[in-house]
mmCIF file of C-alpha atoms in Angstrom:
data_model
loop_
_atom_site.group_PDB
_atom_site.id
_atom_site.type_symbol
_atom_site.label_atom_id
_atom_site.label_comp_id
_atom_site.label_asym_id
_atom_site.label_seq_id
_atom_site.Cartn_x
_atom_site.Cartn_y
_atom_site.Cartn_z
ATOM 1 C CA MET A 1 20.995 -16.380 11.212
ATOM 2 C CA ASP A 2 21.546 -13.610 9.447
ATOM 3 C CA LEU A 3 20.600 -16.134 6.430
ATOM 4 C CA VAL A 4 16.461 -15.718 7.403
ATOM 5 C CA ILE A 5 17.407 -12.117 6.893
ATOM 6 C CA GLY A 6 19.104 -12.562 3.397
ATOM 7 C CA GLU A 7 16.691 -14.194 1.949
ATOM 8 C CA THR A 8 13.814 -12.511 3.731
ATOM 9 C CA THR A 9 15.135 -9.546 2.114
ATOM 10 C CA SER A 10 15.749 -10.853 -0.951
ATOM 11 C CA ARG A 11 11.768 -11.717 -0.879
ATOM 12 C CA MET A 12 11.052 -8.497 -0.652
ATOM 13 C CA GLN A 13 13.253 -7.752 -3.752
ATOM 14 C CA LYS A 14 11.961 -9.448 -6.263
ATOM 15 C CA VAL A 15 8.599 -8.265 -4.988
ATOM 16 C CA LEU A 16 9.843 -4.812 -5.579
ATOM 17 C CA ASP A 17 11.000 -5.869 -8.634
ATOM 18 C CA VAL A 18 6.957 -7.927 -9.210
ATOM 19 C CA ILE A 19 5.675 -4.368 -8.166
ATOM 20 C CA LYS A 20 8.097 -2.289 -10.414
ATOM 21 C CA ALA A 21 7.171 -4.602 -13.845
ATOM 22 C CA ASP A 22 3.241 -4.923 -12.720
ATOM 23 C CA ILE A 23 3.194 -0.140 -12.405
ATOM 24 C CA ALA A 24 4.915 0.476 -15.125
ATOM 25 C CA THR A 25 1.743 -1.589 -17.371
ATOM 26 C CA VAL A 26 -0.149 1.188 -15.318
ATOM 27 C CA ARG A 27 -0.645 3.452 -18.523
ATOM 28 C CA THR A 28 0.328 7.338 -18.520
ATOM 29 C CA GLY A 29 -0.733 9.067 -21.252
ATOM 30 C CA ARG A 30 2.903 9.755 -22.187
ATOM 31 C CA ALA A 31 4.171 6.463 -25.037
ATOM 32 C CA THR A 32 6.456 4.020 -23.312
ATOM 33 C CA PRO A 33 7.150 0.574 -24.915
ATOM 34 C CA SER A 34 5.903 -1.011 -21.618
ATOM 35 C CA LEU A 35 2.728 -0.196 -22.775
ATOM 36 C CA VAL A 36 2.646 -3.025 -25.806
ATOM 37 C CA GLU A 37 5.952 -4.845 -25.647
ATOM 38 C CA ASN A 38 4.777 -7.892 -23.368
ATOM 39 C CA VAL A 39 1.915 -8.604 -25.865
ATOM 40 C CA ILE A 40 1.663 -11.944 -26.935
ATOM 41 C CA VAL A 41 1.973 -12.372 -30.288
ATOM 42 C CA ASN A 42 0.583 -15.570 -32.600
ATOM 43 C CA ALA A 43 3.942 -15.728 -35.059
ATOM 44 C CA TYR A 44 4.986 -17.297 -38.245
ATOM 45 C CA GLY A 45 1.501 -18.936 -38.329
ATOM 46 C CA GLY A 46 1.344 -19.900 -34.505
ATOM 47 C CA ALA A 47 4.074 -21.889 -34.360
ATOM 48 C CA ALA A 48 5.459 -19.450 -31.420
ATOM 49 C CA LYS A 49 4.479 -17.986 -29.138
ATOM 50 C CA LEU A 50 6.114 -14.630 -28.762
ATOM 51 C CA LYS A 51 5.846 -11.316 -26.793
ATOM 52 C CA ILE A 52 6.159 -9.003 -28.372
ATOM 53 C CA MET A 53 9.568 -7.394 -27.587
ATOM 54 C CA GLU A 54 11.019 -10.696 -28.922
ATOM 55 C CA LEU A 55 10.231 -10.213 -32.285
ATOM 56 C CA ALA A 56 10.559 -5.937 -31.983
ATOM 57 C CA THR A 57 12.470 -2.847 -31.304
ATOM 58 C CA VAL A 58 9.388 -1.154 -29.454
ATOM 59 C CA GLY A 59 10.167 2.725 -29.485
ATOM 60 C CA ALA A 60 8.498 6.466 -28.983
ATOM 61 C CA SER A 61 8.737 8.672 -31.890
ATOM 62 C CA ASP A 62 6.723 12.059 -29.403
ATOM 63 C CA PRO A 63 4.654 11.281 -26.195
ATOM 64 C CA GLN A 64 2.285 10.603 -28.241
ATOM 65 C CA THR A 65 2.997 7.690 -30.994
ATOM 66 C CA LEU A 66 4.455 4.461 -30.061
ATOM 67 C CA VAL A 67 6.248 2.867 -33.384
ATOM 68 C CA ILE A 68 6.904 -1.032 -33.731
ATOM 69 C CA THR A 69 9.314 -2.112 -35.911
ATOM 70 C CA PRO A 70 9.550 -5.743 -36.413
ATOM 71 C CA PHE A 71 12.907 -7.612 -36.800
ATOM 72 C CA ASP A 72 10.927 -9.822 -39.262
ATOM 73 C CA ALA A 73 9.339 -7.478 -41.802
ATOM 74 C CA THR A 74 6.221 -11.127 -42.100
ATOM 75 C CA THR A 75 5.270 -10.573 -38.886
ATOM 76 C CA LEU A 76 4.152 -7.265 -38.768
ATOM 77 C CA GLY A 77 0.263 -8.283 -40.004
ATOM 78 C CA GLU A 78 0.572 -11.184 -36.212
ATOM 79 C CA ILE A 79 1.826 -8.189 -34.521
ATOM 80 C CA ASN A 80 -0.801 -5.741 -35.653
ATOM 81 C CA LYS A 81 -3.371 -9.036 -35.184
ATOM 82 C CA ALA A 82 -2.111 -9.343 -31.932
ATOM 83 C CA ILE A 83 -2.568 -5.932 -30.651
ATOM 84 C CA GLN A 84 -5.747 -5.866 -31.595
ATOM 85 C CA GLU A 85 -6.904 -8.505 -30.005
ATOM 86 C CA ALA A 86 -5.267 -7.530 -26.921
ATOM 87 C CA ASN A 87 -7.992 -5.271 -26.071
ATOM 88 C CA ILE A 88 -5.782 -2.775 -24.286
ATOM 89 C CA GLY A 89 -7.273 -0.102 -26.235
ATOM 90 C CA TYR A 90 -5.344 1.310 -28.975
ATOM 91 C CA SER A 91 -5.656 1.155 -32.379
ATOM 92 C CA PRO A 92 -2.496 0.121 -34.386
ATOM 93 C CA VAL A 93 -1.996 0.842 -37.381
ATOM 94 C CA VAL A 94 0.553 -0.146 -40.619
ATOM 95 C CA ASP A 95 3.052 1.902 -42.014
ATOM 96 C CA SER A 96 5.061 0.127 -44.862
ATOM 97 C CA SER A 97 7.319 -1.922 -42.673
ATOM 98 C CA VAL A 98 6.493 -0.240 -39.288
ATOM 99 C CA ILE A 99 3.175 -0.066 -37.103
ATOM 100 C CA ARG A 100 1.780 3.395 -35.084
ATOM 101 C CA ILE A 101 -0.130 3.801 -32.652
ATOM 102 C CA SER A 102 -1.529 7.247 -30.790
ATOM 103 C CA ILE A 103 -1.714 7.190 -27.847
ATOM 104 C CA PRO A 104 -4.592 9.199 -26.677
ATOM 105 C CA PRO A 105 -4.632 11.643 -23.738
ATOM 106 C CA LEU A 106 -6.301 10.492 -20.933
ATOM 107 C CA SER A 107 -9.713 12.064 -19.341
ATOM 108 C CA LEU A 108 -9.530 12.765 -15.520
ATOM 109 C CA GLU A 109 -12.060 10.482 -14.814
ATOM 110 C CA ARG A 110 -9.611 7.611 -16.425
ATOM 111 C CA ARG A 111 -6.689 8.668 -14.645
ATOM 112 C CA GLN A 112 -8.844 8.847 -11.577
ATOM 113 C CA GLU A 113 -9.905 4.967 -12.725
ATOM 114 C CA LEU A 114 -5.324 4.110 -13.419
ATOM 115 C CA ILE A 115 -4.834 5.511 -9.855
ATOM 116 C CA HIS A 116 -7.126 3.334 -8.220
ATOM 117 C CA LEU A 117 -5.848 0.010 -10.137
ATOM 118 C CA MET A 118 -2.636 1.262 -9.163
ATOM 119 C CA HIS A 119 -3.767 1.109 -4.904
ATOM 120 C CA GLN A 120 -4.350 -2.132 -6.150
ATOM 121 C CA LYS A 121 -1.391 -3.485 -7.189
ATOM 122 C CA LEU A 122 0.346 -1.347 -4.303
ATOM 123 C CA GLU A 123 -1.405 -2.907 -1.595
ATOM 124 C CA ASN A 124 -1.569 -6.037 -3.739
ATOM 125 C CA GLY A 125 2.842 -5.630 -3.368
ATOM 126 C CA ARG A 126 2.391 -4.641 0.325
ATOM 127 C CA ILE A 127 0.904 -7.804 1.594
ATOM 128 C CA LEU A 128 3.885 -9.928 0.119
ATOM 129 C CA ILE A 129 6.518 -8.213 1.834
ATOM 130 C CA ARG A 130 3.866 -8.587 5.013
ATOM 131 C CA GLN A 131 3.805 -12.548 4.067
ATOM 132 C CA ALA A 132 7.458 -12.288 3.744
ATOM 133 C CA ARG A 133 8.487 -10.670 7.462
ATOM 134 C CA GLN A 134 5.900 -13.309 8.188
ATOM 135 C CA ASP A 135 7.855 -15.972 7.120
ATOM 136 C CA GLY A 136 11.355 -14.402 8.219
ATOM 137 C CA MET A 137 9.732 -13.874 12.130
ATOM 138 C CA ASN A 138 8.791 -17.595 11.735
ATOM 139 C CA GLU A 139 11.910 -19.072 10.556
ATOM 140 C CA ILE A 140 13.379 -16.582 13.431
ATOM 141 C CA LYS A 141 10.614 -18.550 16.378
ATOM 142 C CA LYS A 142 11.871 -22.126 15.003
ATOM 143 C CA ASP A 143 15.341 -22.003 15.781
ATOM 144 C CA ASP A 144 16.041 -23.456 19.144
ATOM 145 C CA GLU A 145 19.442 -22.470 19.447
ATOM 146 C CA LEU A 146 18.463 -18.658 19.120
ATOM 147 C CA SER A 147 19.068 -16.581 22.905
ATOM 148 C CA GLU A 148 15.469 -14.520 23.246
ATOM 149 C CA ASP A 149 18.333 -11.755 23.239
ATOM 150 C CA GLU A 150 19.510 -13.335 19.742
ATOM 151 C CA GLN A 151 15.661 -13.555 18.581
ATOM 152 C CA LYS A 152 14.592 -10.235 19.456
ATOM 153 C CA ARG A 153 17.754 -8.659 17.521
ATOM 154 C CA LEU A 154 17.009 -11.092 14.591
ATOM 155 C CA GLU A 155 12.812 -9.781 14.242
ATOM 156 C CA LYS A 156 14.015 -6.015 14.884
ATOM 157 C CA GLU A 157 16.182 -6.429 12.141
ATOM 158 C CA ILE A 158 13.295 -8.035 9.872
ATOM 159 C CA GLN A 159 11.387 -5.701 11.034
ATOM 160 C CA ARG A 160 13.320 -2.580 9.530
ATOM 161 C CA VAL A 161 14.389 -4.258 6.055
ATOM 162 C CA THR A 162 10.475 -4.549 5.887
ATOM 163 C CA ASP A 163 9.815 -0.864 6.940
ATOM 164 C CA GLU A 164 12.141 0.012 4.593
ATOM 165 C CA PHE A 165 10.690 -2.087 1.286
ATOM 166 C CA MET A 166 7.362 -0.534 2.433
ATOM 167 C CA GLY A 167 9.251 3.007 2.193
ATOM 168 C CA ASN A 168 10.324 2.479 -1.189
ATOM 169 C CA VAL A 169 6.532 1.118 -2.543
ATOM 170 C CA ASP A 170 5.225 3.543 -1.338
ATOM 171 C CA SER A 171 7.710 6.801 -3.148
ATOM 172 C CA LEU A 172 6.864 3.935 -6.360
ATOM 173 C CA GLY A 173 3.667 4.958 -5.886
ATOM 174 C CA LYS A 174 3.792 8.381 -5.642
ATOM 175 C CA GLN A 175 5.937 8.526 -8.390
ATOM 176 C CA LYS A 176 3.265 7.171 -10.512
ATOM 177 C CA GLU A 177 0.657 8.875 -8.694
ATOM 178 C CA GLU A 178 1.996 12.003 -10.220
ATOM 179 C CA GLU A 179 3.004 10.884 -13.306
ATOM 180 C CA LEU A 180 -0.543 9.967 -13.842
ATOM 181 C CA LEU A 181 -1.992 13.557 -12.983
ATOM 182 C CA GLN A 182 0.024 15.311 -15.375
ATOM 183 C CA LEU A 183 -1.734 16.771 -18.261
#
């Protein structure tokens, strides 16, 4: 039955990984590669749909500027077009063999909107963690071979793991909120 705890922990870890990736896309006033690296590009005349990170290196030359350097110079225009069409609020500028994106500073109102969005993403993650806990609890209750004491022990262990992951979600949220409120 410790297998149930292992599976539940594994599911919760996957949820936590998804939350981390999801809130990384909530932009702060800083230029970070995660802001554009997952934009889909119709590369090579539409023959392939690839993410920017598969077609180029994305880096920050300073806190306000992203630099995208394609591996293949022929994809420069397609990457530029994909960023414009993604409607993410950036204006890419082609500069010889690279694309530069200036990240404008955030207004206080926009920061508040982003914090609200981040809280929604965190709550969705909490729901998925609670769902994993519930599935684990149901597995324990289904097993007729377990004694009542063993069931209680396993339920307490699942609750302990759940509390630990909820704490991780809360600390991720606090870190991101501080990041968003920095000027």
